[in-house]
Amino acid sequence: MNTAAAPDPAEPRWLTAEEQLVWRSYIEAATLLEDHLDRQLQRDAGMPHVYYGLLVKLAESPRRRLRMTELAKHAKITRSRLSHAVARLEKSGWVRREDCPSDKRGQFAVLTDEGMEVLRRSAPGHVAAVRQAVFDRLTPEQQKSLGEIMRIIAEGLQPAEAGADLPWLR
């Protein structure tokens, strides 16, 4: 006969000491990595990391353009934050907005030639910073494991059902 009491469903499932160490290591590394990349891009290209990611996504898109809603989804940011970022990128001359001919409410963000040039100049330094901060510190097996782990976490945080509370839907 099992005399152990069943866990109380009202009681939180606290992290074990080992889980707490893993969680805190993740938070520390993620915060430091984002700060490291942000500082490198601010210093070398005059833009924050999130703006660099927007330029990269536009550069990879057909005709260097994406609907604003799709760009928000790719960047994993709210539409409001994207609108603010694109306004700043427009001021720099790196992006322009175009109305969507098929949907009068929709807009495209388009990477300009000047934006493409800024991206071309800033990419080598950014790649070097990423390589130095992440890939040069890990074995190929650790890199593969990190990729698998991050994909599992990202997939779990992006439910497919309608009404999911995701940044780009806000």
mmCIF file with all atom_site columns, N, CA and C in Angstrom, residues 136-162:
data_model
loop_
_atom_site.group_PDB
_atom_site.id
_atom_site.type_symbol
_atom_site.label_atom_id
_atom_site.label_alt_id
_atom_site.label_comp_id
_atom_site.label_asym_id
_atom_site.label_entity_id
_atom_site.label_seq_id
_atom_site.pdbx_PDB_ins_code
_atom_site.Cartn_x
_atom_site.Cartn_y
_atom_site.Cartn_z
_atom_site.occupancy
_atom_site.B_iso_or_equiv
_atom_site.pdbx_formal_charge
_atom_site.auth_seq_id
_atom_site.auth_comp_id
_atom_site.auth_asym_id
_atom_site.auth_atom_id
_atom_site.pdbx_PDB_model_num
ATOM 1  N N  . ASP A 1 136 ? 31.859 29.549 -30.721 1.00 0.00 ? 136 ASP A N  1
ATOM 2  C CA . ASP A 1 136 ? 33.242 29.212 -30.397 1.00 0.00 ? 136 ASP A CA 1
ATOM 3  C C  . ASP A 1 136 ? 33.376 28.601 -29.009 1.00 0.00 ? 136 ASP A C  1
ATOM 4  N N  . ARG A 1 137 ? 32.351 28.710 -28.171 1.00 0.00 ? 137 ARG A N  1
ATOM 5  C CA . ARG A 1 137 ? 32.395 28.182 -26.807 1.00 0.00 ? 137 ARG A CA 1
ATOM 6  C C  . ARG A 1 137 ? 31.796 26.777 -26.698 1.00 0.00 ? 137 ARG A C  1
ATOM 7  N N  . LEU A 1 138 ? 31.157 26.325 -27.778 1.00 0.00 ? 138 LEU A N  1
ATOM 8  C CA . LEU A 1 138 ? 30.448 25.042 -27.736 1.00 0.00 ? 138 LEU A CA 1
ATOM 9  C C  . LEU A 1 138 ? 31.058 24.043 -28.704 1.00 0.00 ? 138 LEU A C  1
ATOM 10 N N  . THR A 1 139 ? 30.991 22.784 -28.326 1.00 0.00 ? 139 THR A N  1
ATOM 11 C CA . THR A 1 139 ? 31.394 21.723 -29.245 1.00 0.00 ? 139 THR A CA 1
ATOM 12 C C  . THR A 1 139 ? 30.284 21.565 -30.294 1.00 0.00 ? 139 THR A C  1
ATOM 13 N N  . PRO A 1 140 ? 30.560 20.913 -31.412 1.00 0.00 ? 140 PRO A N  1
ATOM 14 C CA . PRO A 1 140 ? 29.496 20.672 -32.399 1.00 0.00 ? 140 PRO A CA 1
ATOM 15 C C  . PRO A 1 140 ? 28.290 19.933 -31.787 1.00 0.00 ? 140 PRO A C  1
ATOM 16 N N  . GLU A 1 141 ? 28.544 19.011 -30.877 1.00 0.00 ? 141 GLU A N  1
ATOM 17 C CA . GLU A 1 141 ? 27.448 18.276 -30.236 1.00 0.00 ? 141 GLU A CA 1
ATOM 18 C C  . GLU A 1 141 ? 26.612 19.218 -29.354 1.00 0.00 ? 141 GLU A C  1
ATOM 19 N N  . GLN A 1 142 ? 27.281 20.102 -28.625 1.00 0.00 ? 142 GLN A N  1
ATOM 20 C CA . GLN A 1 142 ? 26.561 21.067 -27.789 1.00 0.00 ? 142 GLN A CA 1
ATOM 21 C C  . GLN A 1 142 ? 25.751 22.036 -28.649 1.00 0.00 ? 142 GLN A C  1
ATOM 22 N N  . GLN A 1 143 ? 26.309 22.446 -29.785 1.00 0.00 ? 143 GLN A N  1
ATOM 23 C CA . GLN A 1 143 ? 25.575 23.321 -30.702 1.00 0.00 ? 143 GLN A CA 1
ATOM 24 C C  . GLN A 1 143 ? 24.298 22.641 -31.188 1.00 0.00 ? 143 GLN A C  1
ATOM 25 N N  . LYS A 1 144 ? 24.419 21.383 -31.558 1.00 0.00 ? 144 LYS A N  1
ATOM 26 C CA . LYS A 1 144 ? 23.252 20.635 -32.030 1.00 0.00 ? 144 LYS A CA 1
ATOM 27 C C  . LYS A 1 144 ? 22.208 20.517 -30.918 1.00 0.00 ? 144 LYS A C  1
ATOM 28 N N  . SER A 1 145 ? 22.654 20.187 -29.714 1.00 0.00 ? 145 SER A N  1
ATOM 29 C CA . SER A 1 145 ? 21.738 20.063 -28.576 1.00 0.00 ? 145 SER A CA 1
ATOM 30 C C  . SER A 1 145 ? 21.062 21.387 -28.264 1.00 0.00 ? 145 SER A C  1
ATOM 31 N N  . LEU A 1 146 ? 21.827 22.473 -28.276 1.00 0.00 ? 146 LEU A N  1
ATOM 32 C CA . LEU A 1 146 ? 21.249 23.786 -28.016 1.00 0.00 ? 146 LEU A CA 1
ATOM 33 C C  . LEU A 1 146 ? 20.176 24.107 -29.044 1.00 0.00 ? 146 LEU A C  1
ATOM 34 N N  . GLY A 1 147 ? 20.447 23.859 -30.301 1.00 0.00 ? 147 GLY A N  1
ATOM 35 C CA . GLY A 1 147 ? 19.462 24.099 -31.354 1.00 0.00 ? 147 GLY A CA 1
ATOM 36 C C  . GLY A 1 147 ? 18.188 23.292 -31.143 1.00 0.00 ? 147 GLY A C  1
ATOM 37 N N  . GLU A 1 148 ? 18.341 22.013 -30.814 1.00 0.00 ? 148 GLU A N  1
ATOM 38 C CA . GLU A 1 148 ? 17.179 21.156 -30.572 1.00 0.00 ? 148 GLU A CA 1
ATOM 39 C C  . GLU A 1 148 ? 16.367 21.646 -29.375 1.00 0.00 ? 148 GLU A C  1
ATOM 40 N N  . ILE A 1 149 ? 17.044 21.996 -28.311 1.00 0.00 ? 149 ILE A N  1
ATOM 41 C CA . ILE A 1 149 ? 16.379 22.463 -27.092 1.00 0.00 ? 149 ILE A CA 1
ATOM 42 C C  . ILE A 1 149 ? 15.619 23.767 -27.374 1.00 0.00 ? 149 ILE A C  1
ATOM 43 N N  . MET A 1 150 ? 16.257 24.702 -28.040 1.00 0.00 ? 150 MET A N  1
ATOM 44 C CA . MET A 1 150 ? 15.607 25.995 -28.313 1.00 0.00 ? 150 MET A CA 1
ATOM 45 C C  . MET A 1 150 ? 14.405 25.820 -29.238 1.00 0.00 ? 150 MET A C  1
ATOM 46 N N  . ARG A 1 151 ? 14.495 24.898 -30.214 1.00 0.00 ? 151 ARG A N  1
ATOM 47 C CA . ARG A 1 151 ? 13.338 24.630 -31.098 1.00 0.00 ? 151 ARG A CA 1
ATOM 48 C C  . ARG A 1 151 ? 12.168 24.062 -30.308 1.00 0.00 ? 151 ARG A C  1
ATOM 49 N N  . ILE A 1 152 ? 12.438 23.156 -29.394 1.00 0.00 ? 152 ILE A N  1
ATOM 50 C CA . ILE A 1 152 ? 11.378 22.558 -28.566 1.00 0.00 ? 152 ILE A CA 1
ATOM 51 C C  . ILE A 1 152 ? 10.701 23.638 -27.723 1.00 0.00 ? 152 ILE A C  1
ATOM 52 N N  . ILE A 1 153 ? 11.501 24.493 -27.110 1.00 0.00 ? 153 ILE A N  1
ATOM 53 C CA . ILE A 1 153 ? 10.934 25.565 -26.273 1.00 0.00 ? 153 ILE A CA 1
ATOM 54 C C  . ILE A 1 153 ? 10.120 26.525 -27.131 1.00 0.00 ? 153 ILE A C  1
ATOM 55 N N  . ALA A 1 154 ? 10.673 26.958 -28.277 1.00 0.00 ? 154 ALA A N  1
ATOM 56 C CA . ALA A 1 154 ? 9.959  27.899 -29.154 1.00 0.00 ? 154 ALA A CA 1
ATOM 57 C C  . ALA A 1 154 ? 8.649  27.299 -29.659 1.00 0.00 ? 154 ALA A C  1
ATOM 58 N N  . GLU A 1 155 ? 8.675  26.045 -30.068 1.00 0.00 ? 155 GLU A N  1
ATOM 59 C CA . GLU A 1 155 ? 7.451  25.401 -30.554 1.00 0.00 ? 155 GLU A CA 1
ATOM 60 C C  . GLU A 1 155 ? 6.389  25.333 -29.463 1.00 0.00 ? 155 GLU A C  1
ATOM 61 N N  . GLY A 1 156 ? 6.801  25.068 -28.239 1.00 0.00 ? 156 GLY A N  1
ATOM 62 C CA . GLY A 1 156 ? 5.854  24.985 -27.129 1.00 0.00 ? 156 GLY A CA 1
ATOM 63 C C  . GLY A 1 156 ? 5.236  26.321 -26.755 1.00 0.00 ? 156 GLY A C  1
ATOM 64 N N  . LEU A 1 157 ? 5.917  27.398 -27.109 1.00 0.00 ? 157 LEU A N  1
ATOM 65 C CA . LEU A 1 157 ? 5.426  28.740 -26.779 1.00 0.00 ? 157 LEU A CA 1
ATOM 66 C C  . LEU A 1 157 ? 4.630  29.387 -27.911 1.00 0.00 ? 157 LEU A C  1
ATOM 67 N N  . GLN A 1 158 ? 4.450  28.655 -29.013 1.00 0.00 ? 158 GLN A N  1
ATOM 68 C CA . GLN A 1 158 ? 3.698  29.173 -30.151 1.00 0.00 ? 158 GLN A CA 1
ATOM 69 C C  . GLN A 1 158 ? 2.543  28.239 -30.495 1.00 0.00 ? 158 GLN A C  1
ATOM 70 N N  . PRO A 1 159 ? 1.528  28.184 -29.636 1.00 0.00 ? 159 PRO A N  1
ATOM 71 C CA . PRO A 1 159 ? 0.415  27.288 -29.912 1.00 0.00 ? 159 PRO A CA 1
ATOM 72 C C  . PRO A 1 159 ? -0.271 27.662 -31.221 1.00 0.00 ? 159 PRO A C  1
ATOM 73 N N  . ALA A 1 160 ? -0.764 26.650 -31.919 1.00 0.00 ? 160 ALA A N  1
ATOM 74 C CA . ALA A 1 160 ? -1.376 26.856 -33.229 1.00 0.00 ? 160 ALA A CA 1
ATOM 75 C C  . ALA A 1 160 ? -2.854 27.224 -33.139 1.00 0.00 ? 160 ALA A C  1
ATOM 76 N N  . GLU A 1 161 ? -3.473 27.003 -31.982 1.00 0.00 ? 161 GLU A N  1
ATOM 77 C CA . GLU A 1 161 ? -4.913 27.247 -31.903 1.00 0.00 ? 161 GLU A CA 1
ATOM 78 C C  . GLU A 1 161 ? -5.254 28.727 -32.016 1.00 0.00 ? 161 GLU A C  1
ATOM 79 N N  . ALA A 1 162 ? -6.423 28.990 -32.530 1.00 0.00 ? 162 ALA A N  1
ATOM 80 C CA . ALA A 1 162 ? -6.905 30.368 -32.696 1.00 0.00 ? 162 ALA A CA 1
ATOM 81 C C  . ALA A 1 162 ? -7.003 31.019 -31.323 1.00 0.00 ? 162 ALA A C  1
#
